[in-house]
JSON list of C-alpha atoms and ligand atoms in Angstrom, two decimals:
[
{"chain": "A", "resi": 20, "resn": "MET", "atom": "CA", "xyz": [0.03, -0.02, -0.07]},
{"chain": "A", "resi": 21, "resn": "ALA", "atom": "CA", "xyz": [1.29, 3.45, -0.81]},
{"chain": "A", "resi": 22, "resn": "GLU", "atom": "CA", "xyz": [1.48, 5.73, 2.12]},
{"chain": "A", "resi": 23, "resn": "ASP", "atom": "CA", "xyz": [2.54, 8.95, 0.48]},
{"chain": "A", "resi": 24, "resn": "LEU", "atom": "CA", "xyz": [0.19, 10.90, -1.74]},
{"chain": "A", "resi": 25, "resn": "HIS", "atom": "CA", "xyz": [1.51, 12.34, -4.95]},
{"chain": "A", "resi": 26, "resn": "ILE", "atom": "CA", "xyz": [-0.13, 15.67, -5.37]},
{"chain": "A", "resi": 27, "resn": "THR", "atom": "CA", "xyz": [-0.92, 16.46, -9.06]},
{"chain": "A", "resi": 28, "resn": "ILE", "atom": "CA", "xyz": [-1.08, 19.84, -10.74]},
{"chain": "A", "resi": 29, "resn": "GLY", "atom": "CA", "xyz": [-3.28, 20.10, -13.80]},
{"chain": "A", "resi": 30, "resn": "THR", "atom": "CA", "xyz": [-6.92, 20.21, -14.91]},
{"chain": "A", "resi": 31, "resn": "LYS", "atom": "CA", "xyz": [-9.48, 18.80, -12.58]},
{"chain": "A", "resi": 32, "resn": "SER", "atom": "CA", "xyz": [-9.69, 15.71, -14.74]},
{"chain": "A", "resi": 33, "resn": "GLU", "atom": "CA", "xyz": [-5.93, 15.28, -14.68]},
{"chain": "A", "resi": 34, "resn": "GLN", "atom": "CA", "xyz": [-6.03, 15.60, -10.89]},
{"chain": "A", "resi": 35, "resn": "TYR", "atom": "CA", "xyz": [-8.64, 12.93, -10.52]},
{"chain": "A", "resi": 36, "resn": "GLU", "atom": "CA", "xyz": [-7.02, 10.65, -13.15]},
{"chain": "A", "resi": 37, "resn": "ALA", "atom": "CA", "xyz": [-3.78, 10.74, -11.04]},
{"chain": "A", "resi": 38, "resn": "LEU", "atom": "CA", "xyz": [-5.64, 10.45, -7.73]},
{"chain": "A", "resi": 39, "resn": "ILE", "atom": "CA", "xyz": [-7.92, 7.48, -8.37]},
{"chain": "A", "resi": 40, "resn": "PRO", "atom": "CA", "xyz": [-5.13, 4.92, -8.90]},
{"chain": "A", "resi": 41, "resn": "GLN", "atom": "CA", "xyz": [-3.54, 6.15, -5.68]},
{"chain": "A", "resi": 42, "resn": "ILE", "atom": "CA", "xyz": [-6.88, 5.72, -3.83]},
{"chain": "A", "resi": 43, "resn": "LYS", "atom": "CA", "xyz": [-7.12, 2.22, -5.28]},
{"chain": "A", "resi": 44, "resn": "GLY", "atom": "CA", "xyz": [-3.63, 1.61, -3.91]},
{"chain": "A", "resi": 45, "resn": "LEU", "atom": "CA", "xyz": [-4.60, 2.91, -0.55]},
{"chain": "A", "resi": 46, "resn": "ILE", "atom": "CA", "xyz": [-7.69, 0.78, -0.08]},
{"chain": "A", "resi": 47, "resn": "GLU", "atom": "CA", "xyz": [-7.04, -2.49, -2.02]},
{"chain": "A", "resi": 48, "resn": "GLY", "atom": "CA", "xyz": [-6.20, -5.41, 0.29]},
{"chain": "A", "resi": 49, "resn": "GLU", "atom": "CA", "xyz": [-7.46, -3.39, 3.39]},
{"chain": "A", "resi": 50, "resn": "PRO", "atom": "CA", "xyz": [-10.75, -4.86, 4.52]},
{"chain": "A", "resi": 51, "resn": "ASP", "atom": "CA", "xyz": [-11.44, -2.32, 7.24]},
{"chain": "A", "resi": 52, "resn": "LEU", "atom": "CA", "xyz": [-14.22, 0.03, 6.04]},
{"chain": "A", "resi": 53, "resn": "ILE", "atom": "CA", "xyz": [-13.38, 2.91, 8.38]},
{"chain": "A", "resi": 54, "resn": "ALA", "atom": "CA", "xyz": [-9.69, 2.81, 7.48]},
{"chain": "A", "resi": 55, "resn": "ASN", "atom": "CA", "xyz": [-10.63, 3.01, 3.76]},
{"chain": "A", "resi": 56, "resn": "LEU", "atom": "CA", "xyz": [-13.10, 5.77, 4.23]},
{"chain": "A", "resi": 57, "resn": "ALA", "atom": "CA", "xyz": [-10.70, 7.65, 6.28]},
{"chain": "A", "resi": 58, "resn": "ASN", "atom": "CA", "xyz": [-7.93, 7.46, 3.59]},
{"chain": "A", "resi": 59, "resn": "ILE", "atom": "CA", "xyz": [-10.26, 8.39, 0.82]},
{"chain": "A", "resi": 60, "resn": "THR", "atom": "CA", "xyz": [-11.24, 11.61, 2.68]},
{"chain": "A", "resi": 61, "resn": "GLY", "atom": "CA", "xyz": [-7.54, 12.27, 3.44]},
{"chain": "A", "resi": 62, "resn": "ALA", "atom": "CA", "xyz": [-6.60, 11.78, -0.31]},
{"chain": "A", "resi": 63, "resn": "LEU", "atom": "CA", "xyz": [-9.49, 14.09, -1.48]},
{"chain": "A", "resi": 64, "resn": "LYS", "atom": "CA", "xyz": [-8.76, 16.85, 1.03]},
{"chain": "A", "resi": 65, "resn": "THR", "atom": "CA", "xyz": [-4.97, 16.73, 0.34]},
{"chain": "A", "resi": 66, "resn": "GLN", "atom": "CA", "xyz": [-5.31, 16.79, -3.51]},
{"chain": "A", "resi": 67, "resn": "PHE", "atom": "CA", "xyz": [-8.11, 19.43, -3.72]},
{"chain": "A", "resi": 68, "resn": "ASN", "atom": "CA", "xyz": [-7.81, 21.43, -0.49]},
{"chain": "A", "resi": 69, "resn": "TRP", "atom": "CA", "xyz": [-11.54, 21.68, -0.16]},
{"chain": "A", "resi": 70, "resn": "LEU", "atom": "CA", "xyz": [-13.03, 22.98, 3.05]},
{"chain": "A", "resi": 71, "resn": "TRP", "atom": "CA", "xyz": [-14.40, 19.52, 4.06]},
{"chain": "A", "resi": 72, "resn": "ALA", "atom": "CA", "xyz": [-14.56, 16.04, 2.62]},
{"chain": "A", "resi": 73, "resn": "GLY", "atom": "CA", "xyz": [-16.18, 13.20, 4.38]},
{"chain": "A", "resi": 74, "resn": "PHE", "atom": "CA", "xyz": [-18.82, 10.49, 4.58]},
{"chain": "A", "resi": 75, "resn": "TYR", "atom": "CA", "xyz": [-22.17, 10.16, 6.32]},
{"chain": "A", "resi": 76, "resn": "ILE", "atom": "CA", "xyz": [-23.18, 6.51, 6.79]},
{"chain": "A", "resi": 77, "resn": "VAL", "atom": "CA", "xyz": [-26.78, 5.33, 6.75]},
{"chain": "A", "resi": 78, "resn": "LYS", "atom": "CA", "xyz": [-27.82, 4.06, 10.19]},
{"chain": "A", "resi": 79, "resn": "GLY", "atom": "CA", "xyz": [-31.56, 3.33, 10.47]},
{"chain": "A", "resi": 80, "resn": "ASN", "atom": "CA", "xyz": [-33.45, 6.43, 9.27]},
{"chain": "A", "resi": 81, "resn": "GLU", "atom": "CA", "xyz": [-30.48, 8.75, 9.71]},
{"chain": "A", "resi": 82, "resn": "LEU", "atom": "CA", "xyz": [-27.10, 9.63, 8.23]},
{"chain": "A", "resi": 83, "resn": "VAL", "atom": "CA", "xyz": [-24.43, 9.49, 10.91]},
{"chain": "A", "resi": 84, "resn": "LEU", "atom": "CA", "xyz": [-21.14, 11.26, 10.54]},
{"chain": "A", "resi": 85, "resn": "GLY", "atom": "CA", "xyz": [-18.27, 9.02, 9.44]},
{"chain": "A", "resi": 86, "resn": "PRO", "atom": "CA", "xyz": [-14.57, 9.60, 8.61]},
{"chain": "A", "resi": 87, "resn": "PHE", "atom": "CA", "xyz": [-13.99, 13.17, 7.40]},
{"chain": "A", "resi": 88, "resn": "GLN", "atom": "CA", "xyz": [-11.25, 15.79, 7.06]},
{"chain": "A", "resi": 89, "resn": "GLY", "atom": "CA", "xyz": [-12.02, 19.43, 7.90]},
{"chain": "A", "resi": 90, "resn": "PRO", "atom": "CA", "xyz": [-13.90, 21.30, 10.48]},
{"chain": "A", "resi": 91, "resn": "VAL", "atom": "CA", "xyz": [-16.10, 19.52, 13.02]},
{"chain": "A", "resi": 92, "resn": "ALA", "atom": "CA", "xyz": [-19.55, 18.75, 11.56]},
{"chain": "A", "resi": 93, "resn": "CYS", "atom": "CA", "xyz": [-23.09, 17.93, 12.49]},
{"chain": "A", "resi": 94, "resn": "THR", "atom": "CA", "xyz": [-23.33, 14.32, 13.50]},
{"chain": "A", "resi": 95, "resn": "ARG", "atom": "CA", "xyz": [-26.81, 13.24, 12.44]},
{"chain": "A", "resi": 96, "resn": "ILE", "atom": "CA", "xyz": [-28.95, 14.09, 9.42]},
{"chain": "A", "resi": 97, "resn": "ARG", "atom": "CA", "xyz": [-32.41, 12.76, 8.75]},
{"chain": "A", "resi": 98, "resn": "LYS", "atom": "CA", "xyz": [-33.50, 11.39, 5.40]},
{"chain": "A", "resi": 99, "resn": "GLY", "atom": "CA", "xyz": [-34.59, 14.15, 3.12]},
{"chain": "A", "resi": 100, "resn": "GLN", "atom": "CA", "xyz": [-32.92, 16.81, 5.32]},
{"chain": "A", "resi": 101, "resn": "GLY", "atom": "CA", "xyz": [-30.21, 19.12, 3.90]},
{"chain": "A", "resi": 102, "resn": "VAL", "atom": "CA", "xyz": [-28.18, 18.37, 0.82]},
{"chain": "A", "resi": 103, "resn": "CYS", "atom": "CA", "xyz": [-26.95, 15.03, 2.21]},
{"chain": "A", "resi": 104, "resn": "GLY", "atom": "CA", "xyz": [-30.51, 13.72, 3.29]},
{"chain": "A", "resi": 105, "resn": "THR", "atom": "CA", "xyz": [-31.95, 14.90, -0.03]},
{"chain": "A", "resi": 106, "resn": "SER", "atom": "CA", "xyz": [-29.15, 13.04, -1.95]},
{"chain": "A", "resi": 107, "resn": "TRP", "atom": "CA", "xyz": [-30.06, 9.97, 0.13]},
{"chain": "A", "resi": 108, "resn": "ALA", "atom": "CA", "xyz": [-33.77, 10.35, -0.44]},
{"chain": "A", "resi": 109, "resn": "GLN", "atom": "CA", "xyz": [-33.36, 10.85, -4.30]},
{"chain": "A", "resi": 110, "resn": "SER", "atom": "CA", "xyz": [-30.52, 8.19, -4.61]},
{"chain": "A", "resi": 111, "resn": "ALA", "atom": "CA", "xyz": [-28.84, 10.91, -6.74]},
{"chain": "A", "resi": 112, "resn": "THR", "atom": "CA", "xyz": [-25.67, 13.02, -6.76]},
{"chain": "A", "resi": 113, "resn": "LEU", "atom": "CA", "xyz": [-26.49, 16.74, -5.98]},
{"chain": "A", "resi": 114, "resn": "ILE", "atom": "CA", "xyz": [-24.34, 19.61, -7.15]},
{"chain": "A", "resi": 115, "resn": "VAL", "atom": "CA", "xyz": [-24.96, 22.80, -5.20]},
{"chain": "A", "resi": 116, "resn": "PRO", "atom": "CA", "xyz": [-23.24, 25.85, -6.73]},
{"chain": "A", "resi": 117, "resn": "ASP", "atom": "CA", "xyz": [-24.49, 28.21, -4.00]},
{"chain": "A", "resi": 118, "resn": "VAL", "atom": "CA", "xyz": [-25.48, 26.61, -0.63]},
{"chain": "A", "resi": 119, "resn": "GLU", "atom": "CA", "xyz": [-27.67, 29.73, 0.15]},
{"chain": "A", "resi": 120, "resn": "ASN", "atom": "CA", "xyz": [-29.88, 28.84, -2.68]},
{"chain": "A", "resi": 121, "resn": "PHE", "atom": "CA", "xyz": [-30.48, 25.23, -1.53]},
{"chain": "A", "resi": 122, "resn": "PRO", "atom": "CA", "xyz": [-33.66, 25.16, 0.62]},
{"chain": "A", "resi": 123, "resn": "GLY", "atom": "CA", "xyz": [-32.84, 23.38, 3.91]},
{"chain": "A", "resi": 124, "resn": "HIS", "atom": "CA", "xyz": [-29.12, 23.35, 3.45]},
{"chain": "A", "resi": 125, "resn": "ILE", "atom": "CA", "xyz": [-27.49, 22.49, 6.78]},
{"chain": "A", "resi": 126, "resn": "ALA", "atom": "CA", "xyz": [-24.65, 24.87, 7.50]},
{"chain": "A", "resi": 127, "resn": "CYS", "atom": "CA", "xyz": [-22.15, 22.84, 9.50]},
{"chain": "A", "resi": 128, "resn": "SER", "atom": "CA", "xyz": [-19.63, 25.47, 8.68]},
{"chain": "A", "resi": 129, "resn": "SER", "atom": "CA", "xyz": [-20.48, 29.05, 7.83]},
{"chain": "A", "resi": 130, "resn": "LEU", "atom": "CA", "xyz": [-17.46, 29.00, 5.48]},
{"chain": "A", "resi": 131, "resn": "SER", "atom": "CA", "xyz": [-19.10, 26.58, 3.10]},
{"chain": "A", "resi": 132, "resn": "ARG", "atom": "CA", "xyz": [-20.23, 28.23, -0.19]},
{"chain": "A", "resi": 133, "resn": "SER", "atom": "CA", "xyz": [-20.71, 25.15, -2.51]},
{"chain": "A", "resi": 134, "resn": "GLU", "atom": "CA", "xyz": [-21.17, 21.54, -2.15]},
{"chain": "A", "resi": 135, "resn": "ILE", "atom": "CA", "xyz": [-21.47, 18.16, -3.80]},
{"chain": "A", "resi": 136, "resn": "VAL", "atom": "CA", "xyz": [-23.00, 15.03, -2.32]},
{"chain": "A", "resi": 137, "resn": "VAL", "atom": "CA", "xyz": [-22.58, 11.65, -3.92]},
{"chain": "A", "resi": 138, "resn": "PRO", "atom": "CA", "xyz": [-24.53, 8.55, -2.76]},
{"chain": "A", "resi": 139, "resn": "ALA", "atom": "CA", "xyz": [-22.76, 5.25, -2.40]},
{"chain": "A", "resi": 140, "resn": "PHE", "atom": "CA", "xyz": [-24.76, 2.11, -3.13]},
{"chain": "A", "resi": 141, "resn": "LYS", "atom": "CA", "xyz": [-24.72, -1.52, -1.91]},
{"chain": "A", "resi": 142, "resn": "ASN", "atom": "CA", "xyz": [-27.33, -3.84, -3.60]},
{"chain": "A", "resi": 143, "resn": "ASN", "atom": "CA", "xyz": [-28.97, -0.75, -5.11]},
{"chain": "A", "resi": 144, "resn": "GLU", "atom": "CA", "xyz": [-29.59, 0.80, -1.68]},
{"chain": "A", "resi": 145, "resn": "VAL", "atom": "CA", "xyz": [-27.86, 3.97, -0.53]},
{"chain": "A", "resi": 146, "resn": "ILE", "atom": "CA", "xyz": [-25.46, 2.95, 2.24]},
{"chain": "A", "resi": 147, "resn": "ALA", "atom": "CA", "xyz": [-23.60, 6.24, 2.67]},
{"chain": "A", "resi": 148, "resn": "VAL", "atom": "CA", "xyz": [-23.01, 9.54, 1.09]},
{"chain": "A", "resi": 149, "resn": "LEU", "atom": "CA", "xyz": [-19.81, 11.31, 0.21]},
{"chain": "A", "resi": 150, "resn": "ASP", "atom": "CA", "xyz": [-19.99, 15.02, 0.92]},
{"chain": "A", "resi": 151, "resn": "ALA", "atom": "CA", "xyz": [-17.45, 17.74, -0.17]},
{"chain": "A", "resi": 152, "resn": "ASP", "atom": "CA", "xyz": [-17.69, 21.37, 0.68]},
{"chain": "A", "resi": 153, "resn": "SER", "atom": "CA", "xyz": [-15.77, 24.37, -0.67]},
{"chain": "A", "resi": 154, "resn": "LYS", "atom": "CA", "xyz": [-15.16, 27.86, 0.53]},
{"chain": "A", "resi": 155, "resn": "GLN", "atom": "CA", "xyz": [-15.69, 29.15, -3.07]},
{"chain": "A", "resi": 156, "resn": "PRO", "atom": "CA", "xyz": [-18.99, 29.17, -4.93]},
{"chain": "A", "resi": 157, "resn": "ALA", "atom": "CA", "xyz": [-19.58, 26.82, -7.86]},
{"chain": "A", "resi": 158, "resn": "THR", "atom": "CA", "xyz": [-16.52, 24.71, -7.12]},
{"chain": "A", "resi": 159, "resn": "PHE", "atom": "CA", "xyz": [-18.22, 21.38, -8.11]},
{"chain": "A", "resi": 160, "resn": "ASP", "atom": "CA", "xyz": [-19.40, 20.28, -11.53]},
{"chain": "A", "resi": 161, "resn": "THR", "atom": "CA", "xyz": [-20.20, 17.25, -13.56]},
{"chain": "A", "resi": 162, "resn": "THR", "atom": "CA", "xyz": [-16.50, 16.31, -13.68]},
{"chain": "A", "resi": 163, "resn": "ASP", "atom": "CA", "xyz": [-16.43, 16.01, -9.99]},
{"chain": "A", "resi": 164, "resn": "GLN", "atom": "CA", "xyz": [-19.66, 13.97, -10.06]},
{"chain": "A", "resi": 165, "resn": "PHE", "atom": "CA", "xyz": [-18.15, 11.63, -12.71]},
{"chain": "A", "resi": 166, "resn": "TYR", "atom": "CA", "xyz": [-15.04, 10.92, -10.69]},
{"chain": "A", "resi": 167, "resn": "LEU", "atom": "CA", "xyz": [-16.45, 11.01, -7.17]},
{"chain": "A", "resi": 168, "resn": "GLU", "atom": "CA", "xyz": [-19.07, 8.44, -8.35]},
{"chain": "A", "resi": 169, "resn": "GLN", "atom": "CA", "xyz": [-16.15, 6.29, -9.61]},
{"chain": "A", "resi": 170, "resn": "ILE", "atom": "CA", "xyz": [-14.60, 6.62, -6.16]},
{"chain": "A", "resi": 171, "resn": "THR", "atom": "CA", "xyz": [-17.66, 5.60, -4.26]},
{"chain": "A", "resi": 172, "resn": "ARG", "atom": "CA", "xyz": [-17.76, 2.45, -6.45]},
{"chain": "A", "resi": 173, "resn": "LEU", "atom": "CA", "xyz": [-14.35, 1.51, -5.40]},
{"chain": "A", "resi": 174, "resn": "ILE", "atom": "CA", "xyz": [-15.41, 0.96, -1.78]},
{"chain": "A", "resi": 175, "resn": "VAL", "atom": "CA", "xyz": [-16.21, -2.47, -0.62]},
{"chain": "A", "resi": 176, "resn": "TRP", "atom": "CA", "xyz": [-19.02, -2.14, 1.94]},
{"chain": "B", "resi": 1095, "resn": "LIG", "atom": "N1", "xyz": [-24.29, 20.81, 4.29]},
{"chain": "B", "resi": 1095, "resn": "LIG", "atom": "C1", "xyz": [-24.68, 19.52, 4.44]},
{"chain": "B", "resi": 1095, "resn": "LIG", "atom": "C2", "xyz": [-24.43, 19.01, 5.95]},
{"chain": "B", "resi": 1095, "resn": "LIG", "atom": "C3", "xyz": [-23.13, 18.34, 6.17]},
{"chain": "B", "resi": 1095, "resn": "LIG", "atom": "S1", "xyz": [-21.78, 19.43, 6.25]},
{"chain": "B", "resi": 1095, "resn": "LIG", "atom": "O1", "xyz": [-21.74, 20.27, 5.02]},
{"chain": "B", "resi": 1095, "resn": "LIG", "atom": "C4", "xyz": [-20.41, 18.69, 6.48]},
{"chain": "B", "resi": 1095, "resn": "LIG", "atom": "C5", "xyz": [-26.13, 19.29, 4.25]},
{"chain": "B", "resi": 1095, "resn": "LIG", "atom": "O2", "xyz": [-26.87, 20.34, 3.94]},
{"chain": "B", "resi": 1095, "resn": "LIG", "atom": "O3", "xyz": [-26.58, 18.15, 4.23]}
]
């Protein structure tokens, strides 16, 4: 397993293309879910320097905070609540260019201006969501969606 992350400079796609093999190297052969989720958030935060990157894990009728990098965050989110709970309810990736325009957005950090939430599936059920927050507006687009969805599919739940 690689323990050093090689930071890539380039287009967003180039950054993801270099990062994803490294994430594979970090998690393959490691059966512990928390360890793998933790390293994925570390890799994303280190490469992209977002405000926050982390997982919320489905537990009953709530999302519960999982491994993350960034400021402390709210611990429980109900289905349909906020961007994360809406992504879960809709089983869909949500790109939010301006969090102030998303009704019900949960402001864990007042510094967050834009956000993407990507559901992760097991047996066609949402089992967790990957959430990323940025201090800048409109940070996330369909390129992030494309690659972050790939990353969620790498995880063995
Ligand atoms: N903004 C999210 C809450 C999680 S934090 O951003 C880490 C939401 O509206 O669901």
